[in-house]
Tab-separated table of C-alpha atoms in Angstrom:
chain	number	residue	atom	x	y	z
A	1	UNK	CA	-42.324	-35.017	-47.753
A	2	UNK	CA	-38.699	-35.536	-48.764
A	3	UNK	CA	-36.071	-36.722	-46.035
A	4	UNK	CA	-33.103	-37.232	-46.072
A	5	UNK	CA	-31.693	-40.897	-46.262
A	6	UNK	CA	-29.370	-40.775	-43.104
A	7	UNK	CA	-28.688	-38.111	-41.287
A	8	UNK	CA	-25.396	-38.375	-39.669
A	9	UNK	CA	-24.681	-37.123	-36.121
A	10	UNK	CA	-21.623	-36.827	-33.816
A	11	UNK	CA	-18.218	-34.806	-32.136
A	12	UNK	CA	-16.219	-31.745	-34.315
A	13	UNK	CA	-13.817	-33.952	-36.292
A	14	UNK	CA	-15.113	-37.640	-36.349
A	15	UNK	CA	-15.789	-37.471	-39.905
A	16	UNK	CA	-19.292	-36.850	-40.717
A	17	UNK	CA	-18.004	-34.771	-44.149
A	18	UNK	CA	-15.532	-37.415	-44.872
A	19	UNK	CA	-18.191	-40.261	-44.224
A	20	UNK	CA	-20.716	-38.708	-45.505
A	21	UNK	CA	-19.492	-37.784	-48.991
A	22	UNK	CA	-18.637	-42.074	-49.052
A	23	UNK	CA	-21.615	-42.629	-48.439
A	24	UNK	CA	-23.431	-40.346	-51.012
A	25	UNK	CA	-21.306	-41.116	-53.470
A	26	UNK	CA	-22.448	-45.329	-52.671
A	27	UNK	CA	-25.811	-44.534	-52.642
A	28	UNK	CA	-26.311	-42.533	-55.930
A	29	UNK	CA	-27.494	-39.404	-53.674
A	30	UNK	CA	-26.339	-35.745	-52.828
A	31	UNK	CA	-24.413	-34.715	-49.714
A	32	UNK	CA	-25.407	-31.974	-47.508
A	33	UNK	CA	-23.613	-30.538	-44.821
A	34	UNK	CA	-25.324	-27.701	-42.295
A	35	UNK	CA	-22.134	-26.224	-41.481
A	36	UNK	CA	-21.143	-26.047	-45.051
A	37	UNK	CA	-24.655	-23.823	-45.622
A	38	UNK	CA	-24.546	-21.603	-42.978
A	39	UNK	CA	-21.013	-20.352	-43.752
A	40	UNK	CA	-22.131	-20.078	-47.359
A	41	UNK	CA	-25.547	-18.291	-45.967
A	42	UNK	CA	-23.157	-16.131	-43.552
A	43	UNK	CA	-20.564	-15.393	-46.398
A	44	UNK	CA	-18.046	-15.944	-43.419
A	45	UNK	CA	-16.485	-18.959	-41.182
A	46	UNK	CA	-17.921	-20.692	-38.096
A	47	UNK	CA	-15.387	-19.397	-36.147
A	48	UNK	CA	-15.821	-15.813	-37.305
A	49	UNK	CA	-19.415	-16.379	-36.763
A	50	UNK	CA	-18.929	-17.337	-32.426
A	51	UNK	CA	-16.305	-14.648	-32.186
A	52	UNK	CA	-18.157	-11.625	-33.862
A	53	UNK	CA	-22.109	-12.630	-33.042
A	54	UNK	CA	-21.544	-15.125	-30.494
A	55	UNK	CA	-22.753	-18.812	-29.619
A	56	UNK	CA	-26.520	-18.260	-29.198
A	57	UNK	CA	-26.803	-16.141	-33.043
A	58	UNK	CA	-24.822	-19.158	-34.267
A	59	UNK	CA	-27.182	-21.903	-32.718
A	60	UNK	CA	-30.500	-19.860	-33.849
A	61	UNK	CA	-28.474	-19.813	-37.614
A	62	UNK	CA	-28.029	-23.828	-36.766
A	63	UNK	CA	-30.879	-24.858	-35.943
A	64	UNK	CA	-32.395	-22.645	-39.128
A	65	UNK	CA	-30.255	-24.889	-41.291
A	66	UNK	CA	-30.863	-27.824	-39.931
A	67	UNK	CA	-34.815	-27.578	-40.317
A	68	UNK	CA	-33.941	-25.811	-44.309
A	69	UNK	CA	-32.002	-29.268	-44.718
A	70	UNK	CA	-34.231	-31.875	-43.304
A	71	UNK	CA	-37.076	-30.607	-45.370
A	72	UNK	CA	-35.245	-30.186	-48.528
A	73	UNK	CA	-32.428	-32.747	-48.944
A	74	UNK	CA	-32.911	-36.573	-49.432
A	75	UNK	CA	-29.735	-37.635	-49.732
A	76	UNK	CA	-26.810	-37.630	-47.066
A	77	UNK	CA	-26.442	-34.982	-44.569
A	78	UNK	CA	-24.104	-34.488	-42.235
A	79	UNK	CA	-25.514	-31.919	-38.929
A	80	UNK	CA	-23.021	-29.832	-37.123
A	81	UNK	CA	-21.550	-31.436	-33.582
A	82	UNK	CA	-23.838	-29.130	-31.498
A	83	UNK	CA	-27.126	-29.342	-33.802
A	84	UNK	CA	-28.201	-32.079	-31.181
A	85	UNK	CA	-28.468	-29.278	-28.234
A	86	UNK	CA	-31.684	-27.946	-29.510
A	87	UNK	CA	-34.570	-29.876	-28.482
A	88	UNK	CA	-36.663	-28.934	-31.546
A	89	UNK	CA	-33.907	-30.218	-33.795
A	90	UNK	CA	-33.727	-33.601	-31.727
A	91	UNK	CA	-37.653	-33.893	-32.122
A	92	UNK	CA	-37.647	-33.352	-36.287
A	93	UNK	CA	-34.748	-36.246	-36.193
A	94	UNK	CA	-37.711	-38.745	-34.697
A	95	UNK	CA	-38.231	-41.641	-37.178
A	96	UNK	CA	-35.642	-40.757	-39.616
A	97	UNK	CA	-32.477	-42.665	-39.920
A	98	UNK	CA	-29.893	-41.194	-37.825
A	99	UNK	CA	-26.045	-42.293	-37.187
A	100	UNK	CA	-24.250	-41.236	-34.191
A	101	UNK	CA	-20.484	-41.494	-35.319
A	102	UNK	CA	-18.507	-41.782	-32.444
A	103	UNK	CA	-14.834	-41.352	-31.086
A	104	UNK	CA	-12.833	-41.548	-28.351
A	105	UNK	CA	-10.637	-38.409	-27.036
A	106	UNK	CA	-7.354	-39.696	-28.672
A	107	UNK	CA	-8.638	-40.448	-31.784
A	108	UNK	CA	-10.201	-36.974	-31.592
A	109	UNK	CA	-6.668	-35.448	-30.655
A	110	UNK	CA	-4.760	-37.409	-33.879
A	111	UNK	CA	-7.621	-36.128	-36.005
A	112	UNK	CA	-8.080	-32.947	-34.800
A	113	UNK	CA	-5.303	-32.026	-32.947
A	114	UNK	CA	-8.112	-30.504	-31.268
A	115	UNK	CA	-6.668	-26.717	-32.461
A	116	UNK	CA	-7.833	-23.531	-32.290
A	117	UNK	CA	-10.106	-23.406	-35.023
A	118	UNK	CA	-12.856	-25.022	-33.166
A	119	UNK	CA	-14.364	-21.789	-31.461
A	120	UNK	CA	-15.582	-24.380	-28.714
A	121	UNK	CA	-12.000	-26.043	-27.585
A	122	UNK	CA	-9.871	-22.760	-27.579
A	123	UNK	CA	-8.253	-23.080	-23.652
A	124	UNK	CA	-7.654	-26.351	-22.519
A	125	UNK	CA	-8.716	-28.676	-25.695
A	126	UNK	CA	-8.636	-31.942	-24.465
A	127	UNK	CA	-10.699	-31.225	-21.510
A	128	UNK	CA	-13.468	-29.291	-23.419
A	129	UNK	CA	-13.530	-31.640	-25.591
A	130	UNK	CA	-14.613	-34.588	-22.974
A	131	UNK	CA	-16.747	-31.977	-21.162
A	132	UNK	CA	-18.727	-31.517	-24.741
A	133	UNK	CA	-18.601	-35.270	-25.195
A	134	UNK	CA	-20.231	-35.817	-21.416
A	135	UNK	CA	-22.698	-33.291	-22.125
A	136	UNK	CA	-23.546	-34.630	-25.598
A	137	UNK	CA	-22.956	-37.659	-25.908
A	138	UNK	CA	-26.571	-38.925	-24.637
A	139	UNK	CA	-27.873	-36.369	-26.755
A	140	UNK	CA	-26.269	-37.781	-30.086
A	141	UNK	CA	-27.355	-41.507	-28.351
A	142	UNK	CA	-31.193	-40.032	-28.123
A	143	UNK	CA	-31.265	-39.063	-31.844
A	144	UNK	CA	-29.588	-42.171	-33.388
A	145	UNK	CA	-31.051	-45.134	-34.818
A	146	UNK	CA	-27.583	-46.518	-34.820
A	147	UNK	CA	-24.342	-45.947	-33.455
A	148	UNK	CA	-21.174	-46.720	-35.252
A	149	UNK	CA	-17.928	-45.880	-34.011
A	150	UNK	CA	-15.086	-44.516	-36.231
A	151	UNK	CA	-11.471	-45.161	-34.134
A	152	UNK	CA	-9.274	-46.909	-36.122
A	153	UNK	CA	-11.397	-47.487	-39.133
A	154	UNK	CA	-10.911	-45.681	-42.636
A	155	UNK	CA	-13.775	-43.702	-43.690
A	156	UNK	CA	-14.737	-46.638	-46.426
A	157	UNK	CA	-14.851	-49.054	-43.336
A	158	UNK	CA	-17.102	-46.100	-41.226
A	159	UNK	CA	-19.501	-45.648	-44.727
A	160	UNK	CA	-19.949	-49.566	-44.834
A	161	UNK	CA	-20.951	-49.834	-41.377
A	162	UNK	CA	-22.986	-46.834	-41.758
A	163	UNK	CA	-25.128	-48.571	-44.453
A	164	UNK	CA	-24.848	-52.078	-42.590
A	165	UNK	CA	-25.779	-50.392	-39.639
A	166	UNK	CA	-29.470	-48.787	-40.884
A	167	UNK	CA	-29.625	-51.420	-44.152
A	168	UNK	CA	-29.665	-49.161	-46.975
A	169	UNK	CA	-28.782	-50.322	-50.075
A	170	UNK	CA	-25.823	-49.168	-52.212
A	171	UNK	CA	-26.202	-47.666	-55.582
């Protein structure tokens, strides 16, 4: 069975693509991103995708990519913020490596700017964004095998403690 080598976890806007593209590119693998394949499955943005179909269709089309991905790809891949809600998709993380990237709200807002083109933070984005935090955040702690927070640090300094973090060894 192939697996990916870390899976990386965490908030809209920590830097999972960033970080994750460091990463690959250190380890001599490929970078996946589930977001990244079900807008080019859906010929159409995330956003388009929770306004026209709505946020259940999106999390069935999630949780479809995520399984595609974690049976496919054995390099670096990055899951979507909200993969982590669906209990099936926390199961199929069990035994793999799995970083939780993590932020606080006002390193969210400077990265962010928490705007309108996160279909979840449209009214009030600052408080959504700590509700989605409260509710996730032990969800994203479940999955992990690690936990490495990103505030402050330059995605370079996140990869590194990525790979410090679950000991793999650079390319």
């Amino acid at each position: 069975m192939s697996a990916p080598v870390v899976v990386l976890v965490g908030p809209m806007g920590v830097g999972k693509s960033t970080v994750g593209r460091v990463l690959a590119q250190r380890l001599g693998v490929g970078y996946r991103d589930t977001d990244d394949d079900i807008v080019a499955a859906q010929g159409r943005s995330i956003a388009d995708i929770f306004v026209d179909e709505g946020e259940p269709v999106f999390r069935a089309l999630e949780k479809a990519a995520v399984r595609t991905a974690l049976a496919e790809h054995e390099g670096v891949l990055a899951l979507g913020g909200g993969a982590v809600l669906d209990g099936g998709t926390r199961s199929a993380l069990a035994g793999r490596h799995v970083v939780y990237l993590s932020m606080d709200v006002e390193e969210a807002v400077k990265r962010t700017g928490l705007n309108v083109a996160r279909p979840l933070l449209t009214v009030n984005p600052r408080k959504q964004w700590r509700e989605l935090m409260e509710a996730r955040r032990p969800l994203y702690e479940e999955v992990a095998t690690a936990v490495v927070a990103t505030d402050g640090r330059s995605p370079e300094e996140v990869a590194q403690a990525v790979l410090d973090a679950v000991e793999l060894k650079q390319a």
